[in-house]
Amino acid sequence: MNTKMISMPGIRVHNGGAIAMHRPKPVLLFILLLLCWFFLPALLHQIDETAGNVDQSIWLLVVLSLIGFLLICGLCWWMLRYFWMILELPSIDQMVSQFKFLPLWQQLSFYYASFALLLLAAMGCLIAIC
């Protein structure tokens, strides 16, 4: 079956209705957060001249927790790849192909468990800083 692909900036749509979106690169998000860290206090002071250092620091703590979360995620991914090579486990492609053969309820439970752990890690970074 020949499908025609319509492309838009950042989004690709197939005739079958499937939409594939591009994810932003984590490095770009990290740079954006660092820029927010430096320029957000001045911007907040420009918007509201009565804003004190405490008001600026609250939002900077949230940005700092996001930066910490991205660093922790990057470090965990690097450690996973390093230990994966040391233990000589099967390739990721083979693991993913076996994952697709699992029943749907097992796939969904794995997705929900992964999302819950990621959410708990993000909340832990926010709680540790704030």
PDB file of C-alpha atoms in Angstrom:
ATOM      1  CA  MET A   1       0.000   0.000   0.000  1.00  0.00           C
ATOM      2  CA  ASN A   2       1.422   3.346  -1.037  1.00  0.00           C
ATOM      3  CA  THR A   3       0.869   6.107   1.505  1.00  0.00           C
ATOM      4  CA  LYS A   4       1.388   9.763   0.820  1.00  0.00           C
ATOM      5  CA  MET A   5       3.124  11.767   3.506  1.00  0.00           C
ATOM      6  CA  ILE A   6       2.242  15.359   4.294  1.00  0.00           C
ATOM      7  CA  SER A   7       4.993  17.192   6.118  1.00  0.00           C
ATOM      8  CA  MET A   8       4.673  20.289   8.284  1.00  0.00           C
ATOM      9  CA  PRO A   9       7.324  21.856  10.477  1.00  0.00           C
ATOM     10  CA  GLY A  10       7.769  19.499  13.406  1.00  0.00           C
ATOM     11  CA  ILE A  11       4.811  17.255  12.472  1.00  0.00           C
ATOM     12  CA  ARG A  12       4.450  14.507   9.895  1.00  0.00           C
ATOM     13  CA  VAL A  13       1.002  13.217   8.983  1.00  0.00           C
ATOM     14  CA  HIS A  14       0.384  10.038   6.983  1.00  0.00           C
ATOM     15  CA  ASN A  15      -2.795   9.472   4.972  1.00  0.00           C
ATOM     16  CA  GLY A  16      -3.840   6.816   7.432  1.00  0.00           C
ATOM     17  CA  GLY A  17      -4.167   9.509  10.091  1.00  0.00           C
ATOM     18  CA  ALA A  18      -1.036   8.626  12.068  1.00  0.00           C
ATOM     19  CA  ILE A  19       0.744  11.708  13.381  1.00  0.00           C
ATOM     20  CA  ALA A  20       4.446  11.632  14.223  1.00  0.00           C
ATOM     21  CA  MET A  21       5.727  14.627  16.197  1.00  0.00           C
ATOM     22  CA  HIS A  22       9.369  15.551  16.630  1.00  0.00           C
ATOM     23  CA  ARG A  23      10.574  15.840  20.212  1.00  0.00           C
ATOM     24  CA  PRO A  24      12.756  18.774  21.226  1.00  0.00           C
ATOM     25  CA  LYS A  25      16.335  17.852  21.938  1.00  0.00           C
ATOM     26  CA  PRO A  26      17.148  17.673  25.669  1.00  0.00           C
ATOM     27  CA  VAL A  27      20.271  19.770  25.122  1.00  0.00           C
ATOM     28  CA  LEU A  28      18.183  22.594  23.657  1.00  0.00           C
ATOM     29  CA  LEU A  29      15.792  22.377  26.594  1.00  0.00           C
ATOM     30  CA  PHE A  30      18.729  22.480  29.010  1.00  0.00           C
ATOM     31  CA  ILE A  31      20.158  25.584  27.289  1.00  0.00           C
ATOM     32  CA  LEU A  32      16.728  27.235  27.342  1.00  0.00           C
ATOM     33  CA  LEU A  33      16.427  26.558  31.085  1.00  0.00           C
ATOM     34  CA  LEU A  34      19.888  27.990  31.707  1.00  0.00           C
ATOM     35  CA  LEU A  35      18.943  31.127  29.782  1.00  0.00           C
ATOM     36  CA  CYS A  36      15.781  31.373  31.882  1.00  0.00           C
ATOM     37  CA  TRP A  37      17.939  31.019  34.993  1.00  0.00           C
ATOM     38  CA  PHE A  38      20.003  34.057  34.022  1.00  0.00           C
ATOM     39  CA  PHE A  39      17.411  36.332  32.408  1.00  0.00           C
ATOM     40  CA  LEU A  40      14.197  35.559  34.322  1.00  0.00           C
ATOM     41  CA  PRO A  41      14.986  37.755  37.370  1.00  0.00           C
ATOM     42  CA  ALA A  42      15.598  40.793  35.204  1.00  0.00           C
ATOM     43  CA  LEU A  43      12.458  40.117  33.174  1.00  0.00           C
ATOM     44  CA  LEU A  44      10.367  39.683  36.317  1.00  0.00           C
ATOM     45  CA  HIS A  45      11.766  42.937  37.715  1.00  0.00           C
ATOM     46  CA  GLN A  46      10.918  44.723  34.438  1.00  0.00           C
ATOM     47  CA  ILE A  47       7.316  43.475  34.569  1.00  0.00           C
ATOM     48  CA  ASP A  48       6.778  44.253  38.256  1.00  0.00           C
ATOM     49  CA  GLU A  49       9.172  46.726  39.854  1.00  0.00           C
ATOM     50  CA  THR A  50       7.869  45.916  43.319  1.00  0.00           C
ATOM     51  CA  ALA A  51       8.885  42.257  42.998  1.00  0.00           C
ATOM     52  CA  GLY A  52      11.520  41.433  45.551  1.00  0.00           C
ATOM     53  CA  ASN A  53      14.247  38.837  45.554  1.00  0.00           C
ATOM     54  CA  VAL A  54      11.955  36.304  47.220  1.00  0.00           C
ATOM     55  CA  ASP A  55       9.456  36.466  44.350  1.00  0.00           C
ATOM     56  CA  GLN A  56      12.237  35.946  41.838  1.00  0.00           C
ATOM     57  CA  SER A  57      13.778  33.100  43.794  1.00  0.00           C
ATOM     58  CA  ILE A  58      10.605  30.996  43.845  1.00  0.00           C
ATOM     59  CA  TRP A  59      10.502  30.679  40.067  1.00  0.00           C
ATOM     60  CA  LEU A  60      14.259  30.209  39.913  1.00  0.00           C
ATOM     61  CA  LEU A  61      13.964  27.243  42.277  1.00  0.00           C
ATOM     62  CA  VAL A  62      11.455  25.617  39.932  1.00  0.00           C
ATOM     63  CA  VAL A  63      13.829  26.214  36.997  1.00  0.00           C
ATOM     64  CA  LEU A  64      16.711  24.825  39.075  1.00  0.00           C
ATOM     65  CA  SER A  65      14.699  21.679  39.844  1.00  0.00           C
ATOM     66  CA  LEU A  66      13.989  21.217  36.108  1.00  0.00           C
ATOM     67  CA  ILE A  67      17.703  21.599  35.356  1.00  0.00           C
ATOM     68  CA  GLY A  68      18.530  19.053  38.060  1.00  0.00           C
ATOM     69  CA  PHE A  69      15.913  16.653  36.699  1.00  0.00           C
ATOM     70  CA  LEU A  70      17.366  16.889  33.182  1.00  0.00           C
ATOM     71  CA  LEU A  71      20.868  16.286  34.518  1.00  0.00           C
ATOM     72  CA  ILE A  72      19.703  13.258  36.501  1.00  0.00           C
ATOM     73  CA  CYS A  73      17.879  11.831  33.467  1.00  0.00           C
ATOM     74  CA  GLY A  74      20.971  12.326  31.279  1.00  0.00           C
ATOM     75  CA  LEU A  75      23.227  10.728  33.877  1.00  0.00           C
ATOM     76  CA  CYS A  76      20.893   7.740  34.265  1.00  0.00           C
ATOM     77  CA  TRP A  77      20.740   7.249  30.490  1.00  0.00           C
ATOM     78  CA  TRP A  78      24.538   7.383  30.251  1.00  0.00           C
ATOM     79  CA  MET A  79      24.913   4.875  33.113  1.00  0.00           C
ATOM     80  CA  LEU A  80      22.324   2.560  31.534  1.00  0.00           C
ATOM     81  CA  ARG A  81      24.194   2.507  28.219  1.00  0.00           C
ATOM     82  CA  TYR A  82      27.538   1.993  30.010  1.00  0.00           C
ATOM     83  CA  PHE A  83      26.297  -0.927  32.122  1.00  0.00           C
ATOM     84  CA  TRP A  84      24.436  -2.355  29.132  1.00  0.00           C
ATOM     85  CA  MET A  85      27.724  -2.592  27.230  1.00  0.00           C
ATOM     86  CA  ILE A  86      29.639  -4.019  30.211  1.00  0.00           C
ATOM     87  CA  LEU A  87      27.051  -6.727  30.883  1.00  0.00           C
ATOM     88  CA  GLU A  88      26.841  -7.533  27.147  1.00  0.00           C
ATOM     89  CA  LEU A  89      23.063  -7.628  27.149  1.00  0.00           C
ATOM     90  CA  PRO A  90      21.112  -7.979  23.881  1.00  0.00           C
ATOM     91  CA  SER A  91      20.769  -4.889  21.726  1.00  0.00           C
ATOM     92  CA  ILE A  92      17.994  -2.388  22.298  1.00  0.00           C
ATOM     93  CA  ASP A  93      16.458  -3.259  18.922  1.00  0.00           C
ATOM     94  CA  GLN A  94      16.092  -6.888  19.948  1.00  0.00           C
ATOM     95  CA  MET A  95      14.624  -5.918  23.319  1.00  0.00           C
ATOM     96  CA  VAL A  96      12.085  -3.599  21.675  1.00  0.00           C
ATOM     97  CA  SER A  97      11.065  -6.244  19.151  1.00  0.00           C
ATOM     98  CA  GLN A  98      10.403  -8.670  22.021  1.00  0.00           C
ATOM     99  CA  PHE A  99       8.482  -5.947  23.881  1.00  0.00           C
ATOM    100  CA  LYS A 100       6.090  -5.608  20.947  1.00  0.00           C
ATOM    101  CA  PHE A 101       5.123  -9.277  21.298  1.00  0.00           C
ATOM    102  CA  LEU A 102       3.927  -8.797  24.893  1.00  0.00           C
ATOM    103  CA  PRO A 103       0.177  -8.645  25.495  1.00  0.00           C
ATOM    104  CA  LEU A 104      -1.334  -5.179  25.480  1.00  0.00           C
ATOM    105  CA  TRP A 105      -1.991  -5.089  29.228  1.00  0.00           C
ATOM    106  CA  GLN A 106       1.686  -5.823  29.949  1.00  0.00           C
ATOM    107  CA  GLN A 107       2.828  -3.092  27.558  1.00  0.00           C
ATOM    108  CA  LEU A 108       0.455  -0.574  29.139  1.00  0.00           C
ATOM    109  CA  SER A 109       1.482  -1.520  32.664  1.00  0.00           C
ATOM    110  CA  PHE A 110       5.127  -1.046  31.699  1.00  0.00           C
ATOM    111  CA  TYR A 111       4.351   2.374  30.196  1.00  0.00           C
ATOM    112  CA  TYR A 112       2.401   3.445  33.288  1.00  0.00           C
ATOM    113  CA  ALA A 113       5.132   2.209  35.622  1.00  0.00           C
ATOM    114  CA  SER A 114       7.794   4.069  33.615  1.00  0.00           C
ATOM    115  CA  PHE A 115       5.704   7.240  33.626  1.00  0.00           C
ATOM    116  CA  ALA A 116       5.086   6.956  37.369  1.00  0.00           C
ATOM    117  CA  LEU A 117       8.801   6.540  38.091  1.00  0.00           C
ATOM    118  CA  LEU A 118       9.675   9.483  35.869  1.00  0.00           C
ATOM    119  CA  LEU A 119       7.041  11.621  37.594  1.00  0.00           C
ATOM    120  CA  LEU A 120       8.327  10.586  41.018  1.00  0.00           C
ATOM    121  CA  ALA A 121      11.883  11.499  40.007  1.00  0.00           C
ATOM    122  CA  ALA A 122      10.715  14.932  38.832  1.00  0.00           C
ATOM    123  CA  MET A 123       8.783  15.484  42.051  1.00  0.00           C
ATOM    124  CA  GLY A 124      11.804  14.362  44.070  1.00  0.00           C
ATOM    125  CA  CYS A 125      13.973  16.963  42.330  1.00  0.00           C
ATOM    126  CA  LEU A 126      11.380  19.655  42.993  1.00  0.00           C
ATOM    127  CA  ILE A 127      10.988  18.658  46.640  1.00  0.00           C
ATOM    128  CA  ALA A 128      14.753  18.462  47.212  1.00  0.00           C
ATOM    129  CA  ILE A 129      15.303  22.008  45.968  1.00  0.00           C
ATOM    130  CA  CYS A 130      12.176  23.720  47.274  1.00  0.00           C
TER     131      CYS A 130
END
